[in-house]
mmCIF file of C-alpha atoms in Angstrom:
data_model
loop_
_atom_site.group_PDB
_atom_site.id
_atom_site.type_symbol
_atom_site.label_atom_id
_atom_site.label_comp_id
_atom_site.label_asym_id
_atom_site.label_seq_id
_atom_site.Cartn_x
_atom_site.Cartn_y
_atom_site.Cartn_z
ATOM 1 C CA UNK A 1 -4.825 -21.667 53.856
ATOM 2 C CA UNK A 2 -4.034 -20.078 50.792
ATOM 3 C CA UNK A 3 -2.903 -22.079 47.677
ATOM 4 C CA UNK A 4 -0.492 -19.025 46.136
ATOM 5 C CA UNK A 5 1.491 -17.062 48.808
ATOM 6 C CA UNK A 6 3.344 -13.777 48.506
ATOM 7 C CA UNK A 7 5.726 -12.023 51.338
ATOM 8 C CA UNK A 8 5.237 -9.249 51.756
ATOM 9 C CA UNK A 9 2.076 -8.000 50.905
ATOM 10 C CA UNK A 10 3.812 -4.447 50.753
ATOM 11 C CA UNK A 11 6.789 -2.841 50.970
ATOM 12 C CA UNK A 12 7.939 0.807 50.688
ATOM 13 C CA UNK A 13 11.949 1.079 49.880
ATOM 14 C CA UNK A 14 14.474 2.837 48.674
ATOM 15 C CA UNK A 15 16.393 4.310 45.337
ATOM 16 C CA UNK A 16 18.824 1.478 45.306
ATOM 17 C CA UNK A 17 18.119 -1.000 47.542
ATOM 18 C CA UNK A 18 18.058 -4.727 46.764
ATOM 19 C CA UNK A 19 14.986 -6.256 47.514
ATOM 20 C CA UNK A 20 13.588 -10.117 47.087
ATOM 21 C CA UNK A 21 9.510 -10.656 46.500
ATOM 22 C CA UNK A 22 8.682 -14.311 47.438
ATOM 23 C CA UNK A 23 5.913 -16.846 46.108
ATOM 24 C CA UNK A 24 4.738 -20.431 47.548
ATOM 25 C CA UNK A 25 2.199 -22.262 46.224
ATOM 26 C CA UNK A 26 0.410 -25.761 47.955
ATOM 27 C CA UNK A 27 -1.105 -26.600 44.743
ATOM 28 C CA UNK A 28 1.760 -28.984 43.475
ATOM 29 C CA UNK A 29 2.123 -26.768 39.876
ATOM 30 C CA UNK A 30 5.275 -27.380 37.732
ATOM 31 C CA UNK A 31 4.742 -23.422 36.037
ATOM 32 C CA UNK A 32 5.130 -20.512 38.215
ATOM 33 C CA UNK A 33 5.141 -16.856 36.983
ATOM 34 C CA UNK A 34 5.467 -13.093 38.067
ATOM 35 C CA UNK A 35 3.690 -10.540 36.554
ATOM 36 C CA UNK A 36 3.641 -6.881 37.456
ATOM 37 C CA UNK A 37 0.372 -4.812 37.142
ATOM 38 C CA UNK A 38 0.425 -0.833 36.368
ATOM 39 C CA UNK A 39 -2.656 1.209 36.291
ATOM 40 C CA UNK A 40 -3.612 1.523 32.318
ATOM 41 C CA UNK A 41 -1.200 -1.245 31.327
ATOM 42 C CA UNK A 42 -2.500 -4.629 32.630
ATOM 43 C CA UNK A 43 -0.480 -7.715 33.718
ATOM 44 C CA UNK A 44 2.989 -8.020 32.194
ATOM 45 C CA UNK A 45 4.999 -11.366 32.681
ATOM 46 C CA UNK A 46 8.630 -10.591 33.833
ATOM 47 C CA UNK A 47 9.955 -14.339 34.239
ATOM 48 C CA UNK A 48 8.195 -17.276 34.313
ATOM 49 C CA UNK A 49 9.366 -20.971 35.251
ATOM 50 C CA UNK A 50 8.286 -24.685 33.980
ATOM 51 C CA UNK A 51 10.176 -26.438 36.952
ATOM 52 C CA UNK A 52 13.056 -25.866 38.974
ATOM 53 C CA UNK A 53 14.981 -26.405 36.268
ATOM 54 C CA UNK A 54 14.068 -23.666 33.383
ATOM 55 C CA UNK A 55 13.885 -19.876 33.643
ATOM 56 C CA UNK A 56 12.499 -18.079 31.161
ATOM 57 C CA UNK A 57 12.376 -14.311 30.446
ATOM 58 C CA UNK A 58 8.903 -12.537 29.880
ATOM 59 C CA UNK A 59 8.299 -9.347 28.283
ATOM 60 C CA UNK A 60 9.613 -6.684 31.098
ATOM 61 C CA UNK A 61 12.619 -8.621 32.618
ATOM 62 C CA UNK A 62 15.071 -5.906 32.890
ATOM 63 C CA UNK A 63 16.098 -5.155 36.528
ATOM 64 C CA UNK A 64 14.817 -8.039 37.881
ATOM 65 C CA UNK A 65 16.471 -11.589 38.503
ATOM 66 C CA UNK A 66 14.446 -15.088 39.870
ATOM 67 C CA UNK A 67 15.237 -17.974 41.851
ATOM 68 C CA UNK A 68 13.056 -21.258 41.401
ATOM 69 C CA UNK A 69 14.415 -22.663 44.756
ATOM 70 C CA UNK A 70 12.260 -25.517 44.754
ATOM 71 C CA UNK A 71 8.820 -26.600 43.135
ATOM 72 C CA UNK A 72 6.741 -24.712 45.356
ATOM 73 C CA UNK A 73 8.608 -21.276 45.699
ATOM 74 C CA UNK A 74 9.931 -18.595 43.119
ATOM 75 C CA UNK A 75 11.415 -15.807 43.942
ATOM 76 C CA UNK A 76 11.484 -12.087 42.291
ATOM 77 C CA UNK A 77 14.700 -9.961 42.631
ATOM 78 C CA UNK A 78 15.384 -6.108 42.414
ATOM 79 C CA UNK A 79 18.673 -5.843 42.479
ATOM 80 C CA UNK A 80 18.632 -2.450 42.865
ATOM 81 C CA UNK A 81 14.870 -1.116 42.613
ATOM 82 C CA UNK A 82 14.383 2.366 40.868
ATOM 83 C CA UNK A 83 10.927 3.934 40.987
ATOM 84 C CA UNK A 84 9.420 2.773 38.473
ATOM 85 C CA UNK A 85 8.827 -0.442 39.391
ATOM 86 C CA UNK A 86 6.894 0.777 41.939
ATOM 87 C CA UNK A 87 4.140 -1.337 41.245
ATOM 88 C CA UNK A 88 1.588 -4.240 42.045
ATOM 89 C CA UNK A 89 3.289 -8.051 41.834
ATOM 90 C CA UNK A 90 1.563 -11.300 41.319
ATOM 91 C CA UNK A 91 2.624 -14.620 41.569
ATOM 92 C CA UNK A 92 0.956 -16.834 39.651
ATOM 93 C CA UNK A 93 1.143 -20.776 38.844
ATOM 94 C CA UNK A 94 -0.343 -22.972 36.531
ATOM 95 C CA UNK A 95 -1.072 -26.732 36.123
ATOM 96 C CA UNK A 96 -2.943 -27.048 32.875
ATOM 97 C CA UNK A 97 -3.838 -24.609 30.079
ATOM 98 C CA UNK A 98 -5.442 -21.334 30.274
ATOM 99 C CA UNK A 99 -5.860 -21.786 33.985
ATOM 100 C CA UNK A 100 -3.624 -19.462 36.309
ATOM 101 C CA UNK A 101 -3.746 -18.810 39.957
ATOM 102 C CA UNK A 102 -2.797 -15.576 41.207
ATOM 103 C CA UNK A 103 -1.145 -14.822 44.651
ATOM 104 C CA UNK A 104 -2.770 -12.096 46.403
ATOM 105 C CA UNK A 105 0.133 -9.292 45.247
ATOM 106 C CA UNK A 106 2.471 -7.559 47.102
ATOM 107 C CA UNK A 107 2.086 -3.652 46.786
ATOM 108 C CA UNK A 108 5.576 -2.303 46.100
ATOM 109 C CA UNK A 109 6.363 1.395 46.436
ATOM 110 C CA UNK A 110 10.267 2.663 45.635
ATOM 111 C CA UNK A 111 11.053 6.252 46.924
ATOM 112 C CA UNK B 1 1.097 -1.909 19.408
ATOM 113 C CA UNK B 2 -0.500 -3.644 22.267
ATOM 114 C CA UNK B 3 -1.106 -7.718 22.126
ATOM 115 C CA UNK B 4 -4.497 -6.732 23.702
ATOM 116 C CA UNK B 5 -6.743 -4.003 23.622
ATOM 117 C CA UNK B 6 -9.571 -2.995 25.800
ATOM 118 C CA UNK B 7 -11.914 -0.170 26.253
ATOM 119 C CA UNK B 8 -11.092 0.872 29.915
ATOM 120 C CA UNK B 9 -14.516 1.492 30.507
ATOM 121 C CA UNK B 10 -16.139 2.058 33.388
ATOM 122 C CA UNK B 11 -19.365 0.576 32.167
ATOM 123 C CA UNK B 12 -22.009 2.589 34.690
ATOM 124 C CA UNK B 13 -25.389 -0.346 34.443
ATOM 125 C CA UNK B 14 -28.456 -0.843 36.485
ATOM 126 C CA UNK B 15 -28.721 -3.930 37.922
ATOM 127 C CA UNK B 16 -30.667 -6.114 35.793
ATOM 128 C CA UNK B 17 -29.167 -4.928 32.309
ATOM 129 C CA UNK B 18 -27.310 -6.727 30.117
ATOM 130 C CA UNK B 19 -23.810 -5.346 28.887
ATOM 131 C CA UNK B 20 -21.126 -6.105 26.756
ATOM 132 C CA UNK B 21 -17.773 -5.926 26.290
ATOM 133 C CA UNK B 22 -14.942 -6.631 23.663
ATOM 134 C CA UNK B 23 -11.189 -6.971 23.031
ATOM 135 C CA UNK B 24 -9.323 -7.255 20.223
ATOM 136 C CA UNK B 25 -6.041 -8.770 20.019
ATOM 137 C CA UNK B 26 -2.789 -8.124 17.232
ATOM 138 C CA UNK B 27 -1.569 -11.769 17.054
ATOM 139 C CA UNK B 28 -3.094 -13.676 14.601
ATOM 140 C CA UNK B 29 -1.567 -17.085 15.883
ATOM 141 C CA UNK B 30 -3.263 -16.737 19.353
ATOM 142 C CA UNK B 31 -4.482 -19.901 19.658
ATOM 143 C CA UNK B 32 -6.335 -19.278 23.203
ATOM 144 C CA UNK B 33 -8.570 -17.155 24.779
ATOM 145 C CA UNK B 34 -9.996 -16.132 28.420
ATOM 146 C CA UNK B 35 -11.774 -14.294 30.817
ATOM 147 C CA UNK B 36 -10.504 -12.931 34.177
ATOM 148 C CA UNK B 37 -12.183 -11.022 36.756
ATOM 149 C CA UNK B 38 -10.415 -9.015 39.026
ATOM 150 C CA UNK B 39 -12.010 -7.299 42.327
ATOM 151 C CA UNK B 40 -10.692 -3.612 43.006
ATOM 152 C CA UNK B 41 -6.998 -4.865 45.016
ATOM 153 C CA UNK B 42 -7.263 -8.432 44.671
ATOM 154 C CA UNK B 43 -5.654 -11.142 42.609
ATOM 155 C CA UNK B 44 -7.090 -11.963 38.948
ATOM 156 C CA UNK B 45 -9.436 -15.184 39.027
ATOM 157 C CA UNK B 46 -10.423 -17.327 35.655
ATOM 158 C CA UNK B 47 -14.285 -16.554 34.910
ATOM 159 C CA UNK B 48 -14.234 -18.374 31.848
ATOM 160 C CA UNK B 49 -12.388 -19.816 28.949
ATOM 161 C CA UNK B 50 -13.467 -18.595 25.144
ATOM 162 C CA UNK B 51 -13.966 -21.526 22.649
ATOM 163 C CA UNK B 52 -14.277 -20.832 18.832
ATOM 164 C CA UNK B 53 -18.232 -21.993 18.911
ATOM 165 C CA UNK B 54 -18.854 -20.092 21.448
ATOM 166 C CA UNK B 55 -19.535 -20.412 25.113
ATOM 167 C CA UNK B 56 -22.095 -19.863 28.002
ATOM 168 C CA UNK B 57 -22.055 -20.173 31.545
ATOM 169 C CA UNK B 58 -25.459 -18.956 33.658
ATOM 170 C CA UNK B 59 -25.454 -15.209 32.542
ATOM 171 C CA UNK B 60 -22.355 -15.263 31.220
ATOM 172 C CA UNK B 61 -21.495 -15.841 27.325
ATOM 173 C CA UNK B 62 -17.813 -15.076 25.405
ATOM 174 C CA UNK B 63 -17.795 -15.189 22.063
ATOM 175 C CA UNK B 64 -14.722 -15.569 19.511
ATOM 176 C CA UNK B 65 -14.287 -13.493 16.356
ATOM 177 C CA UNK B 66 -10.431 -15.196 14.615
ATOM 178 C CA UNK B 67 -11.056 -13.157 11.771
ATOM 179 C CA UNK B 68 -12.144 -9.648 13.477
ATOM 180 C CA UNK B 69 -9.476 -11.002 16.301
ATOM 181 C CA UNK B 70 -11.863 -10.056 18.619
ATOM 182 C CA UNK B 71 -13.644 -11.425 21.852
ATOM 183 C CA UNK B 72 -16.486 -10.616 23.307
ATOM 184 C CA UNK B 73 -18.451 -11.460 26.950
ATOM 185 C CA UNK B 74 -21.708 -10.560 27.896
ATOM 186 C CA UNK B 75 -23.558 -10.293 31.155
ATOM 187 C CA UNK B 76 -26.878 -11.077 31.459
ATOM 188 C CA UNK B 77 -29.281 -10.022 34.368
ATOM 189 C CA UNK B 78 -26.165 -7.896 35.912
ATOM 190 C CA UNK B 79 -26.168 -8.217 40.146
ATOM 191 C CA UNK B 80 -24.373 -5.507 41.851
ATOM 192 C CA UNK B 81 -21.777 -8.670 42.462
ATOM 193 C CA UNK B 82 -20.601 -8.214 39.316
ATOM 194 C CA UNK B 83 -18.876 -5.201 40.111
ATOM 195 C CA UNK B 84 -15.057 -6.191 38.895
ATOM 196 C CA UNK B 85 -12.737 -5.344 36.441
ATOM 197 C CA UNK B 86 -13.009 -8.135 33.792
ATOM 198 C CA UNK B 87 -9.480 -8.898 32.300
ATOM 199 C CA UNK B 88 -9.400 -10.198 28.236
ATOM 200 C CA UNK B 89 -6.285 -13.313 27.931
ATOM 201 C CA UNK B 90 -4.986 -13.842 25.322
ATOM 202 C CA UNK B 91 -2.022 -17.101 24.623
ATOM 203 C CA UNK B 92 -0.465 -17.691 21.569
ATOM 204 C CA UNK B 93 0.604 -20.877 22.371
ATOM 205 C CA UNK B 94 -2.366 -22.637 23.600
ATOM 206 C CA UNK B 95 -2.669 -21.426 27.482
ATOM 207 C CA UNK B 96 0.708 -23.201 28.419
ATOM 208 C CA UNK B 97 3.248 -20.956 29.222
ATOM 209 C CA UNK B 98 2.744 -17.620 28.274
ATOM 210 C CA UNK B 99 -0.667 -15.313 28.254
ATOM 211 C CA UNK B 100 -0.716 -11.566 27.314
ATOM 212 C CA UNK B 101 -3.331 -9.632 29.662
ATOM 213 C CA UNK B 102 -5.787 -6.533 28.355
ATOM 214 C CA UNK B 103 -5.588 -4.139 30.885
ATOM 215 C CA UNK B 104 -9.159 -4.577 32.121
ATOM 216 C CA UNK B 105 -12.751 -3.108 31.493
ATOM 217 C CA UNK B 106 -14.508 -1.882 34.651
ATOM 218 C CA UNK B 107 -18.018 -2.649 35.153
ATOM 219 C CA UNK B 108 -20.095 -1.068 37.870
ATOM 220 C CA UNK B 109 -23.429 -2.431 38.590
ATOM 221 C CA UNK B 110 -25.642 0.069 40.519
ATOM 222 C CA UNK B 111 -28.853 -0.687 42.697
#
Protein backbone atom coordinates (compact mmCIF):
# COMPACT_ATOMS: atom_id res chain seq x y z
CA UNK A 1 0.00 0.00 0.00
CA UNK A 2 0.78 3.41 -0.54
CA UNK A 3 2.48 5.58 2.18
CA UNK A 4 0.69 9.16 0.96
CA UNK A 5 -2.99 8.81 -0.14
CA UNK A 6 -5.20 11.25 -2.01
CA UNK A 7 -9.20 10.88 -2.76
CA UNK A 8 -9.97 11.43 -5.44
CA UNK A 9 -7.54 11.09 -7.95
CA UNK A 10 -9.83 13.47 -10.13
CA UNK A 11 -12.64 15.37 -10.08
CA UNK A 12 -14.46 17.60 -12.61
CA UNK A 13 -16.98 20.25 -10.77
CA UNK A 14 -18.64 23.11 -10.87
CA UNK A 15 -18.48 27.22 -10.71
CA UNK A 16 -19.35 27.27 -7.08
CA UNK A 17 -19.41 24.19 -5.62
CA UNK A 18 -17.72 23.27 -2.33
CA UNK A 19 -15.45 20.60 -2.63
CA UNK A 20 -12.96 18.72 0.06
CA UNK A 21 -9.46 17.01 -1.39
CA UNK A 22 -8.27 14.41 1.22
CA UNK A 23 -4.65 13.11 2.23
CA UNK A 24 -3.54 9.99 4.53
CA UNK A 25 -0.31 9.07 5.05
CA UNK A 26 1.05 5.46 6.93
CA UNK A 27 4.37 6.91 7.37
CA UNK A 28 3.80 8.31 11.01
CA UNK A 29 5.02 12.19 9.80
CA UNK A 30 4.21 15.12 12.18
CA UNK A 31 4.39 17.78 8.76
CA UNK A 32 1.87 17.43 6.13
CA UNK A 33 1.46 19.87 3.17
CA UNK A 34 -0.62 20.70 -0.06
CA UNK A 35 0.79 22.06 -2.91
CA UNK A 36 -0.87 22.80 -6.21
CA UNK A 37 1.05 22.32 -9.54
CA UNK A 38 0.23 24.55 -12.83
CA UNK A 39 1.89 23.97 -16.08
CA UNK A 40 4.90 26.74 -16.25
CA UNK A 41 4.61 27.55 -12.54
CA UNK A 42 5.83 24.55 -10.46
CA UNK A 43 4.67 23.42 -6.97
CA UNK A 44 3.16 26.15 -4.79
CA UNK A 45 2.45 25.38 -1.00
CA UNK A 46 -1.15 26.52 -0.05
CA UNK A 47 -1.18 25.33 3.76
CA UNK A 48 0.98 23.25 5.41
CA UNK A 49 0.72 21.59 9.03
CA UNK A 50 3.45 20.57 11.88
CA UNK A 51 0.81 18.44 13.88
CA UNK A 52 -2.70 18.47 14.51
CA UNK A 53 -2.29 21.28 16.31
CA UNK A 54 -0.73 24.20 13.92
CA UNK A 55 -1.95 25.44 10.53
CA UNK A 56 0.00 27.44 8.67
CA UNK A 57 -0.66 29.46 5.47
CA UNK A 58 1.66 28.96 2.32
CA UNK A 59 2.07 31.20 -0.49
CA UNK A 60 -1.43 30.70 -2.54
CA UNK A 61 -3.94 30.16 0.38
CA UNK A 62 -6.75 32.21 -0.79
CA UNK A 63 -9.94 30.16 -1.46
CA UNK A 64 -8.92 27.33 0.20
CA UNK A 65 -9.39 26.21 3.98
CA UNK A 66 -7.64 22.77 5.80
CA UNK A 67 -8.52 20.43 8.38
CA UNK A 68 -5.62 18.42 10.20
CA UNK A 69 -8.20 15.88 11.59
CA UNK A 70 -5.73 13.71 12.99
CA UNK A 71 -1.90 12.90 12.47
CA UNK A 72 -2.32 10.93 9.51
CA UNK A 73 -4.97 12.94 7.42
CA UNK A 74 -5.22 16.66 6.13
CA UNK A 75 -7.68 17.85 4.34
CA UNK A 76 -7.89 20.67 1.42
CA UNK A 77 -11.12 22.79 1.12
CA UNK A 78 -12.70 24.84 -1.83
CA UNK A 79 -15.22 26.46 -0.46
CA UNK A 80 -16.49 27.50 -3.45
CA UNK A 81 -14.01 26.44 -6.40
CA UNK A 82 -13.69 28.98 -9.39
CA UNK A 83 -11.73 27.87 -12.44
CA UNK A 84 -8.74 28.65 -11.82
CA UNK A 85 -7.86 26.35 -9.48
CA UNK A 86 -8.38 23.93 -11.84
CA UNK A 87 -5.28 22.31 -11.27
CA UNK A 88 -2.99 19.30 -10.14
CA UNK A 89 -2.91 18.74 -6.00
CA UNK A 90 -0.31 17.01 -3.98
CA UNK A 91 -0.19 15.99 -0.64
CA UNK A 92 2.88 15.80 0.72
CA UNK A 93 4.48 14.94 4.32
CA UNK A 94 7.66 15.15 5.81
CA UNK A 95 9.62 13.61 8.74
CA UNK A 96 13.05 15.13 8.57
CA UNK A 97 14.64 17.87 6.43
CA UNK A 98 14.66 18.27 2.80
CA UNK A 99 12.85 14.99 2.45
CA UNK A 100 9.08 15.17 1.22
CA UNK A 101 6.75 12.53 0.07
CA UNK A 102 4.28 13.30 -2.43
CA UNK A 103 0.75 11.70 -2.76
CA UNK A 104 0.01 10.65 -6.15
CA UNK A 105 -2.28 14.07 -6.97
CA UNK A 106 -5.66 14.43 -7.58
CA UNK A 107 -6.42 16.07 -11.09
CA UNK A 108 -8.97 18.81 -10.44
CA UNK A 109 -10.91 20.41 -13.28
CA UNK A 110 -13.67 23.41 -12.34
CA UNK A 111 -16.16 24.22 -15.23
CA UNK B 1 10.38 37.70 -9.13
CA UNK B 2 10.35 34.00 -8.84
CA UNK B 3 12.16 32.18 -5.61
CA UNK B 4 13.37 29.73 -8.35
CA UNK B 5 14.20 29.82 -11.78
CA UNK B 6 14.62 27.18 -14.35
CA UNK B 7 15.17 26.84 -17.99
CA UNK B 8 12.02 24.79 -19.01
CA UNK B 9 13.96 22.95 -21.30
CA UNK B 10 13.22 20.15 -23.00
CA UNK B 11 16.78 18.97 -23.13
CA UNK B 12 16.55 16.55 -26.52
CA UNK B 13 20.09 13.95 -25.62
CA UNK B 14 21.24 10.69 -26.99
CA UNK B 15 21.54 8.20 -24.67
CA UNK B 16 24.94 8.06 -23.44
CA UNK B 17 25.58 11.97 -23.22
CA UNK B 18 26.12 13.85 -20.45
CA UNK B 19 23.88 17.03 -19.75
CA UNK B 20 23.46 19.67 -17.47
CA UNK B 21 21.23 21.70 -15.92
CA UNK B 22 20.98 24.82 -13.54
CA UNK B 23 18.74 26.97 -11.32
CA UNK B 24 19.17 29.94 -9.76
CA UNK B 25 17.37 31.06 -6.82
CA UNK B 26 16.49 35.04 -5.38
CA UNK B 27 16.85 34.30 -1.62
CA UNK B 28 20.05 34.72 -0.38
CA UNK B 29 19.23 33.08 3.12
CA UNK B 30 18.25 29.70 1.49
CA UNK B 31 19.95 27.60 3.57
CA UNK B 32 18.96 24.20 1.61
CA UNK B 33 18.97 22.76 -1.53
CA UNK B 34 17.47 19.64 -3.64
CA UNK B 35 16.74 17.66 -6.43
CA UNK B 36 13.34 16.19 -7.46
CA UNK B 37 12.40 14.14 -10.30
CA UNK B 38 9.10 14.02 -11.48
CA UNK B 39 7.73 11.37 -14.22
CA UNK B 40 5.19 12.95 -16.84
CA UNK B 41 1.67 12.63 -14.24
CA UNK B 42 3.19 11.34 -11.25
CA UNK B 43 4.12 12.63 -7.84
CA UNK B 44 7.65 14.48 -7.31
CA UNK B 45 10.33 12.00 -5.70
CA UNK B 46 13.77 13.30 -3.86
CA UNK B 47 16.80 12.35 -6.31
CA UNK B 48 19.19 14.04 -4.28
CA UNK B 49 20.06 16.61 -1.72
CA UNK B 50 22.77 19.56 -2.75
CA UNK B 51 25.57 20.09 -0.11
CA UNK B 52 27.90 23.20 -0.31
CA UNK B 53 31.10 20.79 -1.27
CA UNK B 54 29.42 19.28 -3.57
CA UNK B 55 27.79 15.96 -4.15
CA UNK B 56 27.73 12.70 -6.30
CA UNK B 57 25.65 9.83 -6.52
CA UNK B 58 26.47 7.04 -9.54
CA UNK B 59 25.96 9.42 -12.60
CA UNK B 60 24.52 11.91 -10.84
CA UNK B 61 26.44 15.13 -9.36
CA UNK B 62 24.68 18.70 -7.94
CA UNK B 63 26.73 21.27 -7.35
CA UNK B 64 26.15 24.58 -5.15
CA UNK B 65 27.10 28.09 -6.27
CA UNK B 66 25.88 30.60 -2.67
CA UNK B 67 27.42 33.35 -4.32
CA UNK B 68 26.07 32.91 -8.11
CA UNK B 69 22.84 31.43 -6.05
CA UNK B 70 22.88 28.86 -8.37
CA UNK B 71 22.64 24.93 -8.53
CA UNK B 72 23.58 22.76 -10.82
CA UNK B 73 23.07 18.64 -11.58
CA UNK B 74 24.59 16.71 -14.09
CA UNK B 75 23.88 13.39 -15.69
CA UNK B 76 26.36 11.25 -16.69
CA UNK B 77 26.02 8.26 -19.19
CA UNK B 78 22.14 9.39 -19.72
CA UNK B 79 19.67 5.95 -20.05
CA UNK B 80 16.47 6.56 -21.75
CA UNK B 81 15.20 6.05 -17.84
CA UNK B 82 16.11 9.26 -17.21
CA UNK B 83 13.42 10.67 -19.07
CA UNK B 84 11.68 13.04 -16.17
CA UNK B 85 11.21 16.41 -15.41
CA UNK B 86 13.90 17.22 -12.76
CA UNK B 87 12.47 19.77 -10.16
CA UNK B 88 15.28 22.46 -8.42
CA UNK B 89 14.18 22.93 -4.17
CA UNK B 90 14.98 25.37 -2.70
CA UNK B 91 14.26 26.02 1.65
CA UNK B 92 15.17 28.91 3.36
CA UNK B 93 14.90 27.51 6.51
CA UNK B 94 16.88 24.43 6.39
CA UNK B 95 14.36 21.74 4.64
CA UNK B 96 11.88 21.90 7.69
CA UNK B 97 8.84 23.39 6.89
CA UNK B 98 8.73 25.23 3.91
CA UNK B 99 10.51 24.55 0.25
CA UNK B 100 9.94 26.77 -2.86
CA UNK B 101 9.81 24.46 -6.14
CA UNK B 102 11.42 25.56 -9.82
CA UNK B 103 8.99 24.64 -12.14
CA UNK B 104 10.98 21.80 -13.69
CA UNK B 105 13.52 21.17 -16.63
CA UNK B 106 12.51 18.35 -18.99
CA UNK B 107 15.00 15.98 -20.13
CA UNK B 108 14.37 13.50 -22.89
CA UNK B 109 16.80 10.80 -23.46
CA UNK B 110 16.46 9.24 -26.97
CA UNK B 111 17.71 5.71 -28.21
Amino acid sequence: DADVTQTPRNRITKTGKRIMLECSQTKGHDRMYWYRQDPGLGLRLIYYSFDVKDINKGEISDGYSVSRQAQAKFSLSLESAIPNQTALYFCATSGGPGEQYFGPGTRLTVT
Amino acid sequence: RKEVEQDPGPFNVPEGATVAFNCTYSNSASQSFFWYRQDCRKEPKLLMSVYSSGNEDGRFTAQLNRASQYISLLIRDSKLSDSATYLCVVSTDGGFNKFYFGSGTKLNVKP
